[in-house]
Amino acid sequence: MRGRRQYGVATLEMLLVLPVLLVFLAGLVFFGRYFTYYSMAQKAAHDGARYLATVSRREMKTQLSGATQVPAMLLAQSIAQQEMAGLQAGPVAVVVECAPSPCTGWVLPEKVRVVVQMQVTDQLFAPFSDLFVGDQGLLLQADVSMLYVGQ
């Protein structure tokens, strides 16, 4: 008789602890995925910025007719977008900038900057994670700036 009561207590304890464990598991999975996406976004932004920072002066001054950006800038943006294409996530925005003036081909930049942005949401544990991060998810932003060293 005594063993049967203990079995009921163990079941009750499990029913009380299980929701807490599920919320904890949902948080671990969501933030693990968030940091994996951040690592990939940071690498994509770094690769795009590194390419643009090492483009030759001639390529940086080359302009396409009717375009407001130099082709090297568009290629750096494409590099970052292709690295992020493998993710099963929402839309990814890649912004490429030059400082102190825009990358128009008229003036060589001192710095180049690539920013990768996206919203990370949770599809697996959405009811649990929406309580903490909202239904829009968390904004992920990887920002890399490098000095222009064009040869």
mmCIF file of C-alpha atoms in Angstrom:
data_model
loop_
_atom_site.group_PDB
_atom_site.id
_atom_site.type_symbol
_atom_site.label_atom_id
_atom_site.label_comp_id
_atom_site.label_asym_id
_atom_site.label_seq_id
_atom_site.Cartn_x
_atom_site.Cartn_y
_atom_site.Cartn_z
ATOM 1 C CA MET A 1 0.000 0.000 0.000
ATOM 2 C CA ARG A 2 2.824 2.367 0.819
ATOM 3 C CA GLY A 3 4.444 1.978 -2.640
ATOM 4 C CA ARG A 4 1.177 2.835 -4.361
ATOM 5 C CA ARG A 5 0.953 6.226 -2.561
ATOM 6 C CA GLN A 6 4.508 7.074 -3.554
ATOM 7 C CA TYR A 7 3.673 6.316 -7.176
ATOM 8 C CA GLY A 8 0.827 8.838 -7.043
ATOM 9 C CA VAL A 9 3.088 11.486 -5.465
ATOM 10 C CA ALA A 10 5.732 10.977 -8.139
ATOM 11 C CA THR A 11 3.102 11.396 -10.869
ATOM 12 C CA LEU A 12 1.814 14.589 -9.263
ATOM 13 C CA GLU A 13 5.345 15.991 -8.938
ATOM 14 C CA MET A 14 6.016 15.199 -12.593
ATOM 15 C CA LEU A 15 2.809 16.961 -13.648
ATOM 16 C CA LEU A 16 3.868 20.045 -11.696
ATOM 17 C CA VAL A 17 7.464 20.114 -12.966
ATOM 18 C CA LEU A 18 6.830 19.158 -16.613
ATOM 19 C CA PRO A 19 5.515 22.574 -17.799
ATOM 20 C CA VAL A 20 8.521 24.334 -16.263
ATOM 21 C CA LEU A 21 10.878 21.898 -17.983
ATOM 22 C CA LEU A 22 9.104 22.414 -21.331
ATOM 23 C CA VAL A 23 9.425 26.206 -21.064
ATOM 24 C CA PHE A 24 13.096 25.826 -20.174
ATOM 25 C CA LEU A 25 13.642 23.473 -23.135
ATOM 26 C CA ALA A 26 11.841 25.875 -25.487
ATOM 27 C CA GLY A 27 14.097 28.715 -24.327
ATOM 28 C CA LEU A 28 17.245 26.658 -24.839
ATOM 29 C CA VAL A 29 16.237 25.607 -28.342
ATOM 30 C CA PHE A 30 15.167 29.129 -29.364
ATOM 31 C CA PHE A 31 18.257 30.905 -28.085
ATOM 32 C CA GLY A 32 20.532 28.172 -29.432
ATOM 33 C CA ARG A 33 18.998 28.733 -32.848
ATOM 34 C CA TYR A 34 19.237 32.514 -32.410
ATOM 35 C CA PHE A 35 22.965 32.362 -31.645
ATOM 36 C CA THR A 36 23.567 29.981 -34.556
ATOM 37 C CA TYR A 37 21.824 32.438 -36.887
ATOM 38 C CA TYR A 38 23.798 35.301 -35.371
ATOM 39 C CA SER A 39 27.059 33.470 -35.979
ATOM 40 C CA MET A 40 26.102 32.877 -39.612
ATOM 41 C CA ALA A 41 25.000 36.512 -40.059
ATOM 42 C CA GLN A 42 28.227 37.787 -38.517
ATOM 43 C CA LYS A 43 30.284 35.630 -40.888
ATOM 44 C CA ALA A 44 28.234 36.762 -43.892
ATOM 45 C CA ALA A 45 28.651 40.438 -42.941
ATOM 46 C CA HIS A 46 32.376 39.902 -42.355
ATOM 47 C CA ASP A 47 32.890 38.204 -45.718
ATOM 48 C CA GLY A 48 30.992 40.941 -47.561
ATOM 49 C CA ALA A 49 32.912 43.703 -45.762
ATOM 50 C CA ARG A 50 36.246 41.982 -46.303
ATOM 51 C CA TYR A 51 35.603 41.660 -50.017
ATOM 52 C CA LEU A 52 34.581 45.316 -50.332
ATOM 53 C CA ALA A 53 37.516 46.512 -48.201
ATOM 54 C CA THR A 54 40.032 44.791 -50.459
ATOM 55 C CA VAL A 55 38.568 45.750 -53.846
ATOM 56 C CA SER A 56 41.063 47.607 -56.026
ATOM 57 C CA ARG A 57 40.755 51.371 -56.501
ATOM 58 C CA ARG A 58 39.911 50.835 -60.146
ATOM 59 C CA GLU A 59 36.999 48.522 -59.304
ATOM 60 C CA MET A 60 35.787 50.908 -56.610
ATOM 61 C CA LYS A 61 35.669 53.751 -59.141
ATOM 62 C CA THR A 62 33.932 51.692 -61.837
ATOM 63 C CA GLN A 63 30.313 52.716 -62.333
ATOM 64 C CA LEU A 64 27.498 51.068 -64.216
ATOM 65 C CA SER A 65 25.453 53.321 -66.439
ATOM 66 C CA GLY A 66 22.260 54.337 -64.676
ATOM 67 C CA ALA A 67 23.285 52.714 -61.358
ATOM 68 C CA THR A 68 23.752 54.603 -58.111
ATOM 69 C CA GLN A 69 26.132 52.013 -56.650
ATOM 70 C CA VAL A 70 29.414 50.587 -57.848
ATOM 71 C CA PRO A 71 29.372 46.914 -58.972
ATOM 72 C CA ALA A 72 31.753 45.924 -56.168
ATOM 73 C CA MET A 73 29.202 47.122 -53.625
ATOM 74 C CA LEU A 74 26.468 45.048 -55.263
ATOM 75 C CA LEU A 75 28.776 42.017 -55.265
ATOM 76 C CA ALA A 76 29.545 42.454 -51.550
ATOM 77 C CA GLN A 77 25.794 42.577 -50.877
ATOM 78 C CA SER A 78 25.299 39.451 -52.985
ATOM 79 C CA ILE A 79 28.055 37.608 -51.078
ATOM 80 C CA ALA A 80 26.324 38.251 -47.751
ATOM 81 C CA GLN A 81 22.877 37.347 -49.112
ATOM 82 C CA GLN A 82 24.083 34.059 -50.593
ATOM 83 C CA GLU A 83 25.689 33.028 -47.315
ATOM 84 C CA MET A 84 22.395 33.672 -45.522
ATOM 85 C CA ALA A 85 20.293 31.932 -48.205
ATOM 86 C CA GLY A 86 20.622 28.494 -46.578
ATOM 87 C CA LEU A 87 18.714 29.525 -43.455
ATOM 88 C CA GLN A 88 15.100 28.568 -42.941
ATOM 89 C CA ALA A 89 14.301 32.018 -41.640
ATOM 90 C CA GLY A 90 12.362 35.079 -42.654
ATOM 91 C CA PRO A 91 13.571 37.756 -45.028
ATOM 92 C CA VAL A 92 17.170 38.884 -44.656
ATOM 93 C CA ALA A 93 18.163 42.506 -45.289
ATOM 94 C CA VAL A 94 21.762 43.288 -46.269
ATOM 95 C CA VAL A 95 22.891 46.922 -46.222
ATOM 96 C CA VAL A 96 26.268 47.952 -47.622
ATOM 97 C CA GLU A 97 27.644 51.422 -46.881
ATOM 98 C CA CYS A 98 30.794 53.431 -47.411
ATOM 99 C CA ALA A 99 32.039 56.224 -45.160
ATOM 100 C CA PRO A 100 32.467 59.174 -45.105
ATOM 101 C CA SER A 101 30.771 59.420 -48.518
ATOM 102 C CA PRO A 102 28.491 56.970 -50.362
ATOM 103 C CA CYS A 103 29.965 54.316 -52.676
ATOM 104 C CA THR A 104 29.207 56.097 -55.934
ATOM 105 C CA GLY A 105 32.594 55.711 -57.577
ATOM 106 C CA TRP A 106 33.542 59.382 -57.365
ATOM 107 C CA VAL A 107 35.407 59.300 -54.054
ATOM 108 C CA LEU A 108 37.243 56.374 -52.469
ATOM 109 C CA PRO A 109 35.866 55.434 -49.051
ATOM 110 C CA GLU A 110 37.823 55.356 -45.817
ATOM 111 C CA LYS A 111 35.621 52.646 -44.296
ATOM 112 C CA VAL A 112 33.178 50.069 -45.583
ATOM 113 C CA ARG A 113 30.316 48.623 -43.573
ATOM 114 C CA VAL A 114 28.015 45.637 -44.074
ATOM 115 C CA VAL A 115 24.919 45.110 -41.907
ATOM 116 C CA VAL A 116 22.835 41.919 -41.979
ATOM 117 C CA GLN A 117 19.387 42.097 -40.338
ATOM 118 C CA MET A 118 16.594 39.584 -39.860
ATOM 119 C CA GLN A 119 13.765 38.679 -37.474
ATOM 120 C CA VAL A 120 14.226 35.319 -35.731
ATOM 121 C CA THR A 121 10.983 33.615 -34.716
ATOM 122 C CA ASP A 122 10.335 30.238 -33.159
ATOM 123 C CA GLN A 123 8.157 27.787 -35.074
ATOM 124 C CA LEU A 124 8.765 24.766 -32.867
ATOM 125 C CA PHE A 125 7.706 26.125 -29.470
ATOM 126 C CA ALA A 126 5.777 29.224 -30.623
ATOM 127 C CA PRO A 127 3.160 29.232 -27.811
ATOM 128 C CA PHE A 128 5.884 29.173 -25.156
ATOM 129 C CA SER A 129 8.425 31.479 -26.790
ATOM 130 C CA ASP A 130 5.804 34.066 -27.829
ATOM 131 C CA LEU A 131 5.219 34.747 -24.141
ATOM 132 C CA PHE A 132 8.809 35.960 -23.781
ATOM 133 C CA VAL A 133 9.857 37.372 -27.167
ATOM 134 C CA GLY A 134 6.512 38.222 -28.776
ATOM 135 C CA ASP A 135 5.068 36.939 -32.021
ATOM 136 C CA GLN A 136 7.481 39.090 -34.084
ATOM 137 C CA GLY A 137 10.518 37.323 -32.618
ATOM 138 C CA LEU A 138 13.866 38.933 -31.921
ATOM 139 C CA LEU A 139 15.729 41.289 -34.226
ATOM 140 C CA LEU A 140 19.112 39.922 -35.193
ATOM 141 C CA GLN A 141 21.674 42.412 -36.480
ATOM 142 C CA ALA A 142 25.278 41.699 -37.409
ATOM 143 C CA ASP A 143 27.308 44.814 -38.180
ATOM 144 C CA VAL A 144 30.887 44.742 -39.534
ATOM 145 C CA SER A 145 33.015 47.786 -40.424
ATOM 146 C CA MET A 146 36.487 47.651 -41.971
ATOM 147 C CA LEU A 147 39.007 50.158 -43.225
ATOM 148 C CA TYR A 148 39.238 50.376 -47.012
ATOM 149 C CA VAL A 149 42.691 49.191 -48.052
ATOM 150 C CA GLY A 150 42.236 49.177 -51.843
ATOM 151 C CA GLN A 151 45.437 48.635 -53.729
#
